[in-house]
PDB file of C-alpha atoms in Angstrom:
ATOM      1  CA  MET A 289      -0.051   0.014  -0.036  1.00  0.00           C
ATOM      2  CA  SER A 290       2.607   2.625   0.906  1.00  0.00           C
ATOM      3  CA  TYR A 291       4.581   2.345  -2.324  1.00  0.00           C
ATOM      4  CA  ASP A 292       1.313   2.392  -4.291  1.00  0.00           C
ATOM      5  CA  ILE A 293       0.306   5.656  -2.825  1.00  0.00           C
ATOM      6  CA  LEU A 294       3.638   7.234  -3.603  1.00  0.00           C
ATOM      7  CA  GLN A 295       3.547   5.989  -7.155  1.00  0.00           C
ATOM      8  CA  ARG A 296      -0.006   7.380  -7.683  1.00  0.00           C
ATOM      9  CA  LEU A 297       0.994  10.627  -6.082  1.00  0.00           C
ATOM     10  CA  THR A 298       4.049  10.753  -8.309  1.00  0.00           C
ATOM     11  CA  GLU A 299       2.019  10.298 -11.372  1.00  0.00           C
ATOM     12  CA  THR A 300      -0.578  12.788 -10.417  1.00  0.00           C
ATOM     13  CA  ILE A 301       2.097  15.407  -9.819  1.00  0.00           C
ATOM     14  CA  ALA A 302       3.695  14.628 -13.251  1.00  0.00           C
ATOM     15  CA  SER A 303       0.433  14.913 -14.879  1.00  0.00           C
ATOM     16  CA  ARG A 304      -0.092  18.466 -13.326  1.00  0.00           C
ATOM     17  CA  LYS A 305       3.206  19.661 -14.556  1.00  0.00           C
ATOM     18  CA  GLY A 306       1.978  21.082 -17.815  1.00  0.00           C
ATOM     19  CA  ALA A 307      -1.464  22.038 -16.635  1.00  0.00           C
ATOM     20  CA  ALA A 308      -2.938  25.485 -16.394  1.00  0.00           C
ATOM     21  CA  ALA A 309      -2.172  27.208 -13.061  1.00  0.00           C
ATOM     22  CA  GLU A 310      -5.846  27.827 -12.327  1.00  0.00           C
ATOM     23  CA  THR A 311      -6.580  23.983 -12.384  1.00  0.00           C
ATOM     24  CA  SER A 312      -4.549  22.854  -9.429  1.00  0.00           C
ATOM     25  CA  TYR A 313      -2.297  23.728  -6.551  1.00  0.00           C
ATOM     26  CA  VAL A 314       0.492  21.714  -8.169  1.00  0.00           C
ATOM     27  CA  ALA A 315       0.063  23.270 -11.635  1.00  0.00           C
ATOM     28  CA  LYS A 316       0.265  26.741  -9.877  1.00  0.00           C
ATOM     29  CA  LEU A 317       3.475  25.731  -8.030  1.00  0.00           C
ATOM     30  CA  PHE A 318       5.017  24.593 -11.387  1.00  0.00           C
ATOM     31  CA  SER A 319       3.899  27.833 -13.024  1.00  0.00           C
ATOM     32  CA  LYS A 320       5.788  29.920 -10.356  1.00  0.00           C
ATOM     33  CA  GLY A 321       9.056  28.026 -10.998  1.00  0.00           C
ATOM     34  CA  GLU A 322      11.691  26.334  -9.137  1.00  0.00           C
ATOM     35  CA  ASP A 323      12.208  29.052  -6.476  1.00  0.00           C
ATOM     36  CA  ALA A 324       8.605  28.807  -5.338  1.00  0.00           C
ATOM     37  CA  ILE A 325       8.853  25.000  -5.100  1.00  0.00           C
ATOM     38  CA  LEU A 326      12.097  25.395  -3.085  1.00  0.00           C
ATOM     39  CA  LYS A 327      10.609  27.882  -0.836  1.00  0.00           C
ATOM     40  CA  LYS A 328       7.717  25.525   0.024  1.00  0.00           C
ATOM     41  CA  VAL A 329      10.104  22.575   0.529  1.00  0.00           C
ATOM     42  CA  GLY A 330      12.000  24.810   3.083  1.00  0.00           C
ATOM     43  CA  GLU A 331       8.762  26.030   4.821  1.00  0.00           C
ATOM     44  CA  GLU A 332       7.513  22.380   5.075  1.00  0.00           C
ATOM     45  CA  ALA A 333      10.944  21.151   6.410  1.00  0.00           C
ATOM     46  CA  THR A 334      10.851  23.966   9.058  1.00  0.00           C
ATOM     47  CA  GLU A 335       7.097  22.996  10.039  1.00  0.00           C
ATOM     48  CA  VAL A 336       8.353  19.321  10.464  1.00  0.00           C
ATOM     49  CA  LEU A 337      11.016  20.439  12.827  1.00  0.00           C
ATOM     50  CA  LEU A 338       8.607  22.550  14.774  1.00  0.00           C
ATOM     51  CA  ALA A 339       6.099  19.676  15.165  1.00  0.00           C
ATOM     52  CA  ALA A 340       8.819  17.312  16.193  1.00  0.00           C
ATOM     53  CA  LYS A 341       9.945  19.804  18.865  1.00  0.00           C
ATOM     54  CA  GLY A 342       6.353  20.341  19.956  1.00  0.00           C
ATOM     55  CA  GLY A 343       5.919  16.616  20.611  1.00  0.00           C
ATOM     56  CA  ASP A 344       2.473  16.299  18.853  1.00  0.00           C
ATOM     57  CA  LYS A 345       2.782  13.058  16.901  1.00  0.00           C
ATOM     58  CA  ALA A 346      -0.207  13.566  14.769  1.00  0.00           C
ATOM     59  CA  HIS A 347       0.970  17.011  13.817  1.00  0.00           C
ATOM     60  CA  LEU A 348       4.383  15.712  12.914  1.00  0.00           C
ATOM     61  CA  VAL A 349       2.833  12.974  10.778  1.00  0.00           C
ATOM     62  CA  TYR A 350       0.779  15.720   9.110  1.00  0.00           C
ATOM     63  CA  GLU A 351       3.683  18.006   8.417  1.00  0.00           C
ATOM     64  CA  THR A 352       5.878  15.134   7.187  1.00  0.00           C
ATOM     65  CA  ALA A 353       3.283  14.245   4.612  1.00  0.00           C
ATOM     66  CA  ASP A 354       3.338  17.917   3.518  1.00  0.00           C
ATOM     67  CA  LEU A 355       7.171  17.867   3.238  1.00  0.00           C
ATOM     68  CA  TRP A 356       7.080  14.589   1.235  1.00  0.00           C
ATOM     69  CA  PHE A 357       4.531  15.923  -0.985  1.00  0.00           C
ATOM     70  CA  HIS A 358       6.577  18.953  -1.864  1.00  0.00           C
ATOM     71  CA  CYS A 359       9.692  17.027  -2.187  1.00  0.00           C
ATOM     72  CA  LEU A 360       7.799  14.888  -4.809  1.00  0.00           C
ATOM     73  CA  VAL A 361       6.907  18.224  -6.628  1.00  0.00           C
ATOM     74  CA  LEU A 362      10.596  19.224  -6.530  1.00  0.00           C
ATOM     75  CA  LEU A 363      11.755  15.977  -7.878  1.00  0.00           C
ATOM     76  CA  GLU A 364       9.199  16.215 -10.723  1.00  0.00           C
ATOM     77  CA  GLN A 365      10.540  19.705 -11.487  1.00  0.00           C
ATOM     78  CA  HIS A 366      13.946  18.011 -12.145  1.00  0.00           C
ATOM     79  CA  ASP A 367      12.441  15.150 -14.066  1.00  0.00           C
ATOM     80  CA  LEU A 368      12.988  12.762 -11.200  1.00  0.00           C
ATOM     81  CA  SER A 369      10.683  10.562  -9.300  1.00  0.00           C
ATOM     82  CA  ILE A 370      10.185   8.616  -6.103  1.00  0.00           C
ATOM     83  CA  ASN A 371      11.792   5.719  -7.935  1.00  0.00           C
ATOM     84  CA  ASP A 372      15.033   7.537  -8.265  1.00  0.00           C
ATOM     85  CA  VAL A 373      15.041   8.141  -4.518  1.00  0.00           C
ATOM     86  CA  LEU A 374      14.087   4.534  -3.769  1.00  0.00           C
ATOM     87  CA  ILE A 375      16.940   3.297  -6.000  1.00  0.00           C
ATOM     88  CA  GLU A 376      19.392   5.499  -4.010  1.00  0.00           C
ATOM     89  CA  LEU A 377      18.037   4.214  -0.705  1.00  0.00           C
ATOM     90  CA  ALA A 378      18.298   0.607  -1.964  1.00  0.00           C
ATOM     91  CA  ARG A 379      22.006   1.350  -2.919  1.00  0.00           C
ATOM     92  CA  ARG A 380      22.686   2.613   0.541  1.00  0.00           C
ATOM     93  CA  GLU A 381      20.874  -0.375   2.256  1.00  0.00           C
ATOM     94  CA  GLY A 382      23.254  -2.372   4.348  1.00  0.00           C
ATOM     95  CA  VAL A 383      26.027   0.194   4.110  1.00  0.00           C
ATOM     96  CA  SER A 384      27.190   1.843   7.397  1.00  0.00           C
ATOM     97  CA  GLY A 385      26.316   5.552   7.471  1.00  0.00           C
ATOM     98  CA  ILE A 386      29.788   6.368   8.105  1.00  0.00           C
ATOM     99  CA  THR A 387      31.041   4.281   5.089  1.00  0.00           C
ATOM    100  CA  GLU A 388      28.401   5.767   2.891  1.00  0.00           C
ATOM    101  CA  LYS A 389      29.291   9.329   3.838  1.00  0.00           C
ATOM    102  CA  MET A 390      33.074   8.761   3.289  1.00  0.00           C
ATOM    103  CA  GLY A 391      32.261   7.553  -0.198  1.00  0.00           C
ATOM    104  CA  ARG A 392      30.505  10.762  -1.258  1.00  0.00           C
ATOM    105  CA  LYS A 393      32.474  13.159  -3.523  1.00  0.00           C
ATOM    106  CA  ASN A 394      31.185  16.584  -2.046  1.00  0.00           C
ATOM    107  CA  ASP A 395      31.186  16.154   1.679  1.00  0.00           C
TER     108      ASP A 395
END
């Protein structure tokens, strides 16, 4: 179930990329360009942090859903999808975080 909803959401977001801004929130975000999308991701990340700090688990789940949604919009802006992220997570599976970080080129 969890992968299915992410896949459907990814497909819906992709279908709205070229739609008229008046037709959907996602289309409106895409029409405003990458800076608007980046701003929303930053806002949602901050809201996740505040919800976690506040200790309200339901609010944390709600804000995390918003963050994930806006991250999916950002991925689509760059012609990427949840599958690209899942491939990266699979690549990292079973690898020590320390080892993985040492293997990065830009850290």
